[in-house]
C-alpha cells in the first residue's frame, strides 16, 4: 500500500486515508521506508473549512508557532482550517516572562500566518492561572493590580484589529464547580477581577468579541451551572462579555451527552451570548476494543458533539486543540493517545469524516 504513488486513483487515495494509521499503542506502526511516496498531507480529502463555511461556522485549531514552517503541517493546516488560536504564545507567561518586557514575536508569527492564509485569529488567553509569569507570585496586591491592568491593556492593544475574539478569562471556576477557583488573582484582587478583566479588554480592543472559557461544564452539571451563574451575573452588571467557550477536552469513555451540551448552549444563548467549542479533542486510550472500533467510537462522538454546534445558531464555531496526533498536548498531560482528526502521518482519520459530516448536517 505504501508504494502506491499518490496520483493513483481517488479510490486508492481514499483507501489510504481510512486505514487506521494512528499510532495505536498495542500495535505500533513500522516507520515508513524513506523511499516511500506519501500522499501530500491531508490533501486527499475534502477541505473541512468549505464544509464549515457552508454551515456558517468557523473551524479552528490551536497551533504552536514553531510548526508553521513545517511544510507538511502547514499544508494540512491551510487546507482545512480558517480560525487559528495560539496554543501557548499569547499567554501571559509567554509574552512577559521577564517583568516589564513584552515579547510578541511568537504570537505575531501566528497572526501573520493566519492573515496570509485567509484565517481569522482567536486570542487566547488574557487571564489564566495556568500561565502566570513566575515573578507575579512575589507582587503585593497593589503591584498585581497594576501588572494585571498593564498586561491586559498592552496585549489587547497590541493585537487590536487583528484578532476576532479573545478568551479573556480562562478556567476561573473550581474544578468541581463548587465556586470560584482559588487563584492568585482571586486572592489578591478579589472576585471582581473577572469583571475587571472584561472591562479592560473591551477598552483596549472595542471590536473583539470577549469570551469566558472553561472545561468540564460542557453539558449540564454543577460546573456548567456555576459558569452560567457567573456569566449571567456579569451580564446583569453590564460587564462586556459576548460569549462562552466550552473547551471540550473529552474522554471517549465518558463524553458529555449531545442533549446536555445542546441544552447548556441554549441556556447560554438565551442570555444573549455566543457560544463555541474552543479546544476539542477526544481521548480514546481507555476505550476497549480494536483500533478500528475505537476510532469508530471517536468518529461518532466527534460527529454528534460538533453537530450540536452546527444546530445551535449562536454557536460560532469549533476549534480543535491541534489536528494531527503527531502533535497534541494530550500525550504529555494524560498519556499517549490519538485524540485528533488526522493521524501521525497526516492522513484523515474516521474522526475527520465524522466532523465533515456534522458540518454538512448529514
Ligand atoms: C495547554 C497547551 O496545549 C500546552 O502546550 C501548554 O503547555 C499548556 O497549555 N486548557 C487551555 C489551554 O485553556 O490553554 C491549555 O493548553 C489546555 C487546557
XYZ file of C-alpha atoms and ligand atoms in Angstrom:
380
model
C 0.000 0.000 0.000
C 2.744 2.433 0.893
C 4.372 2.126 -2.509
C 1.274 3.329 -4.423
C 2.054 6.720 -5.995
C -0.239 9.411 -4.632
C -1.548 10.377 -8.053
C -3.193 6.981 -8.401
C -6.971 6.841 -8.428
C -9.151 8.618 -5.910
C -10.382 5.235 -4.768
C -6.899 4.261 -3.768
C -6.312 7.614 -2.105
C -9.480 7.195 -0.053
C -8.493 3.659 0.834
C -5.195 5.057 2.057
C -6.738 7.607 4.336
C -9.241 5.330 6.019
C -6.506 2.997 7.201
C -6.254 3.074 10.986
C -2.911 4.736 10.614
C -2.632 6.367 14.019
C -0.103 5.004 16.422
C -2.105 2.527 18.358
C -0.098 1.693 21.448
C -0.729 -2.029 21.186
C 0.223 -2.365 17.542
C 2.722 0.356 16.710
C 3.159 1.116 13.024
C 6.525 0.481 11.466
C 8.074 3.726 10.250
C 7.576 4.269 6.525
C 10.630 3.404 4.430
C 12.404 6.570 3.348
C 11.814 5.816 -0.339
C 8.017 5.714 0.128
C 5.996 8.318 -1.747
C 3.431 9.525 0.718
C 0.226 11.295 -0.278
C 0.523 15.037 0.334
C -0.546 15.802 3.867
C -4.300 15.984 4.278
C -4.642 16.865 0.589
C -6.543 13.761 -0.456
C -9.726 14.730 1.361
C -12.298 17.471 1.051
C -11.367 20.689 2.905
C -13.085 20.970 6.256
C -13.222 24.747 6.004
C -15.530 24.595 2.986
C -17.973 22.378 4.836
C -17.799 24.582 7.933
C -18.387 27.688 5.850
C -21.432 26.072 4.253
C -22.904 25.649 7.739
C -21.978 29.213 8.726
C -19.362 28.102 11.261
C -15.667 28.703 11.798
C -13.400 25.674 12.026
C -10.321 26.323 14.072
C -7.256 24.746 15.540
C -4.654 25.613 18.116
C -1.147 25.859 16.683
C 2.326 26.256 18.110
C 4.332 28.836 16.158
C 7.333 26.557 15.635
C 5.415 24.113 13.423
C 4.232 26.699 10.891
C 7.497 26.325 8.985
C 6.974 22.530 8.655
C 5.663 22.121 5.094
C 3.531 19.058 5.759
C 1.982 20.564 8.894
C 1.294 23.861 7.114
C -0.257 22.168 4.077
C -2.896 20.375 6.170
C -3.485 23.426 8.341
C -4.014 25.726 5.365
C -6.322 23.337 3.561
C -8.709 22.595 6.412
C -8.876 25.460 8.916
C -9.995 29.083 8.843
C -9.575 30.073 12.513
C -6.316 29.993 14.462
C -5.538 30.030 18.153
C -2.053 30.279 19.621
C -1.525 27.197 21.770
C 0.847 28.979 24.134
C 2.299 32.087 22.509
C -0.299 34.671 23.610
C -0.424 33.632 27.258
C 0.947 35.982 29.874
C 4.000 33.896 30.772
C 4.922 33.548 27.097
C 4.655 37.296 26.414
C 6.024 38.791 29.637
C 8.281 36.101 31.020
C 10.561 38.912 32.139
C 8.731 41.635 34.023
C 8.236 44.824 32.071
C 9.357 43.394 28.721
C 6.671 42.127 26.378
C 7.799 39.787 23.616
C 5.075 39.435 20.989
C 7.217 37.812 18.316
C 5.875 34.232 18.501
C 2.250 35.374 18.704
C 2.860 37.758 15.814
C 4.179 34.874 13.718
C 0.875 33.049 14.195
C -1.221 36.124 13.463
C 0.738 36.916 10.279
C 0.468 33.318 9.133
C -3.286 33.332 9.671
C -3.744 36.625 7.862
C -1.647 35.442 4.914
C -3.771 32.310 4.642
C -7.271 33.763 4.939
C -7.776 32.688 8.541
C -9.240 34.614 11.450
C -7.495 34.648 14.827
C -8.808 33.937 18.316
C -6.658 35.406 21.067
C -6.041 33.005 23.963
C -5.941 33.696 26.898
C -5.505 37.001 28.720
C -6.055 35.818 32.298
C -5.358 32.169 33.200
C -3.958 30.767 36.444
C -2.000 28.236 34.336
C 0.191 30.813 32.594
C 1.087 33.294 35.298
C 4.711 34.514 34.928
C 6.945 33.392 37.797
C 7.575 36.946 39.059
C 3.870 37.563 39.724
C 3.905 35.458 42.898
C 6.079 37.993 44.729
C 3.855 41.009 43.984
C 1.765 42.788 46.583
C -1.946 43.205 45.865
C -1.379 46.772 44.678
C 1.500 45.730 42.428
C -0.508 42.853 40.985
C -3.372 45.216 40.234
C -1.020 47.377 38.144
C 0.619 44.411 36.415
C -2.793 42.824 35.661
C -4.126 46.046 34.135
C -0.966 46.679 32.190
C -0.903 43.114 30.837
C -4.488 43.115 29.577
C -4.198 46.594 28.125
C -0.890 46.100 26.365
C -1.687 42.677 24.899
C -5.215 43.531 23.747
C -3.958 46.827 22.261
C -1.083 45.079 20.502
C -3.460 42.673 18.749
C -6.297 45.179 18.242
C -7.760 44.882 14.775
C -6.061 41.534 14.173
C -7.997 39.178 16.453
C -11.684 38.391 16.012
C -12.136 37.380 19.629
C -10.340 36.954 22.946
C -10.621 34.326 25.625
C -10.440 36.970 28.339
C -10.688 34.805 31.437
C -9.886 31.098 31.306
C -10.880 28.429 33.861
C -11.912 30.715 36.742
C -14.370 28.196 38.207
C -13.112 25.469 40.573
C -12.607 22.031 39.006
C -15.720 20.593 40.662
C -17.846 23.681 40.139
C -18.105 24.412 43.856
C -17.332 28.105 43.365
C -14.591 30.351 42.023
C -11.163 28.785 41.670
C -8.649 29.863 44.284
C -6.080 31.695 42.157
C -3.564 34.461 42.762
C -5.991 36.810 41.023
C -8.866 35.978 43.343
C -6.668 36.076 46.434
C -5.112 39.464 45.725
C -7.648 41.261 43.523
C -10.917 39.878 44.858
C -13.727 38.163 42.975
C -14.295 41.210 40.797
C -11.049 40.543 38.914
C -13.171 38.706 36.330
C -15.433 41.683 35.618
C -12.376 43.965 35.655
C -10.610 41.824 33.054
C -13.555 42.052 30.655
C -13.860 45.812 31.096
C -10.139 46.323 30.491
C -10.209 44.095 27.408
C -13.181 45.966 25.939
C -11.460 49.307 26.463
C -8.273 48.093 24.819
C -9.982 46.407 21.860
C -13.598 47.521 21.421
C -14.140 45.363 18.304
C -13.077 41.956 19.607
C -15.675 39.500 20.886
C -14.919 38.720 24.521
C -15.299 35.162 25.813
C -15.214 33.366 29.139
C -13.629 29.926 28.544
C -13.670 26.784 30.714
C -13.714 22.983 30.766
C -15.851 20.344 32.442
C -19.004 22.423 32.054
C -19.877 21.379 28.534
C -23.078 19.528 29.387
C -25.451 20.136 32.274
C -23.751 19.667 35.640
C -22.675 21.560 38.746
C -19.791 23.194 36.913
C -21.858 24.428 33.985
C -24.415 25.755 36.490
C -21.643 27.834 38.118
C -20.415 29.058 34.725
C -23.981 30.010 33.868
C -24.379 31.867 37.185
C -21.084 33.684 36.628
C -21.849 34.916 33.124
C -25.465 35.721 33.951
C -24.183 37.875 36.831
C -21.691 39.599 34.546
C -24.427 40.340 32.007
C -26.725 41.657 34.731
C -23.985 44.079 35.879
C -23.426 45.282 32.329
C -19.962 43.744 32.090
C -18.916 43.476 28.423
C -18.932 39.726 27.796
C -20.009 38.315 24.431
C -19.797 34.586 24.845
C -18.694 31.374 26.494
C -16.189 28.846 25.156
C -16.730 25.206 26.041
C -13.291 23.595 25.869
C -14.446 20.007 25.161
C -11.376 18.019 26.154
C -13.314 14.779 26.221
C -12.609 11.155 27.115
C -14.468 8.744 24.848
C -15.210 6.573 27.873
C -17.314 9.297 29.453
C -18.287 12.019 26.983
C -20.885 14.672 27.801
C -24.193 13.863 26.111
C -25.155 15.772 22.987
C -28.512 16.628 24.574
C -26.800 18.078 27.638
C -24.415 20.163 25.537
C -27.324 21.406 23.416
C -29.337 22.389 26.496
C -26.328 24.130 28.028
C -25.550 26.048 24.831
C -29.174 27.005 24.516
C -29.421 28.467 28.034
C -26.221 30.467 27.469
C -27.567 31.663 24.119
C -30.753 32.805 25.817
C -28.627 35.247 27.857
C -27.738 36.867 24.530
C -24.308 35.221 24.470
C -22.443 33.446 21.714
C -21.018 30.026 22.438
C -18.318 27.973 20.801
C -16.435 24.737 21.189
C -12.981 26.052 21.939
C -10.429 23.270 22.477
C -11.874 19.965 21.324
C -10.068 16.636 21.438
C -11.323 13.123 22.251
C -9.089 10.674 24.113
C -9.531 7.011 23.204
C -6.780 5.164 25.054
C -9.123 3.788 27.724
C -11.747 2.501 25.303
C -11.976 -1.266 24.950
C -11.799 -2.967 21.542
C -9.691 -2.953 18.417
C -8.039 0.124 16.992
C -10.661 0.297 14.275
C -13.510 0.011 16.804
C -12.055 2.772 18.980
C -11.562 5.058 16.014
C -15.199 4.475 15.032
C -16.424 5.405 18.516
C -14.302 8.540 18.335
C -15.803 9.371 14.939
C -19.366 9.042 16.264
C -18.605 11.266 19.242
C -16.951 13.933 17.096
C -19.950 13.781 14.789
C -22.537 14.128 17.498
C -20.783 16.878 19.501
C -19.797 19.025 16.507
C -23.365 18.519 15.269
C -24.642 20.284 18.386
C -22.710 23.442 17.451
C -23.872 23.194 13.851
C -27.501 23.082 15.038
C -27.154 25.983 17.520
C -27.441 29.347 15.747
C -25.461 31.134 18.485
C -22.526 28.692 18.214
C -19.940 30.473 16.090
C -17.584 27.592 15.511
C -15.500 24.673 16.638
C -11.799 24.894 17.474
C -9.803 21.696 17.909
C -6.776 21.637 20.201
C -4.470 20.641 17.372
C -5.233 18.494 14.337
C -2.582 15.798 13.975
C -1.925 13.067 16.527
C 1.756 13.778 15.918
C 1.381 16.982 17.969
C -1.086 17.008 20.836
C -0.843 18.278 24.406
C -2.768 15.137 25.453
C 0.235 12.805 25.259
C 2.114 14.780 27.911
C -0.934 15.548 30.035
C -2.925 12.298 30.036
C -0.623 9.686 28.427
C -0.044 8.587 24.837
C -3.254 8.828 22.828
C -4.718 9.591 19.399
C -7.232 12.359 20.143
C -7.375 14.390 16.925
C -8.675 14.347 13.319
C -5.510 13.359 11.436
C -3.098 10.583 12.324
C 0.634 10.966 12.878
C 1.235 10.708 9.129
C -1.381 13.411 8.498
C -3.912 11.028 6.954
C -7.542 11.789 7.758
C -8.927 9.502 10.478
C -12.539 8.358 10.794
C -12.913 11.295 13.226
C -12.237 13.672 10.342
C -15.176 12.248 8.400
C -17.388 12.492 11.485
C -16.655 16.218 11.700
C -17.039 16.705 7.939
C -20.460 15.015 8.012
C -21.520 17.107 11.010
C -20.709 20.343 9.165
C -22.681 19.082 6.167
C -25.563 18.147 8.520
C -25.568 14.537 7.355
C -2.062 23.928 27.013
C -1.152 23.740 25.823
O -1.722 22.811 24.946
C 0.185 23.285 26.282
O 1.073 23.195 25.184
C 0.717 24.250 27.326
O 1.883 23.806 27.847
C -0.257 24.406 28.464
O -1.494 24.804 27.959
N -6.869 24.452 28.597
C -6.483 25.609 27.970
C -5.282 25.615 27.114
O -7.199 26.605 28.024
O -4.629 26.854 27.100
C -4.309 24.529 27.525
O -3.259 24.494 26.573
C -5.009 23.208 27.616
C -6.089 23.253 28.640
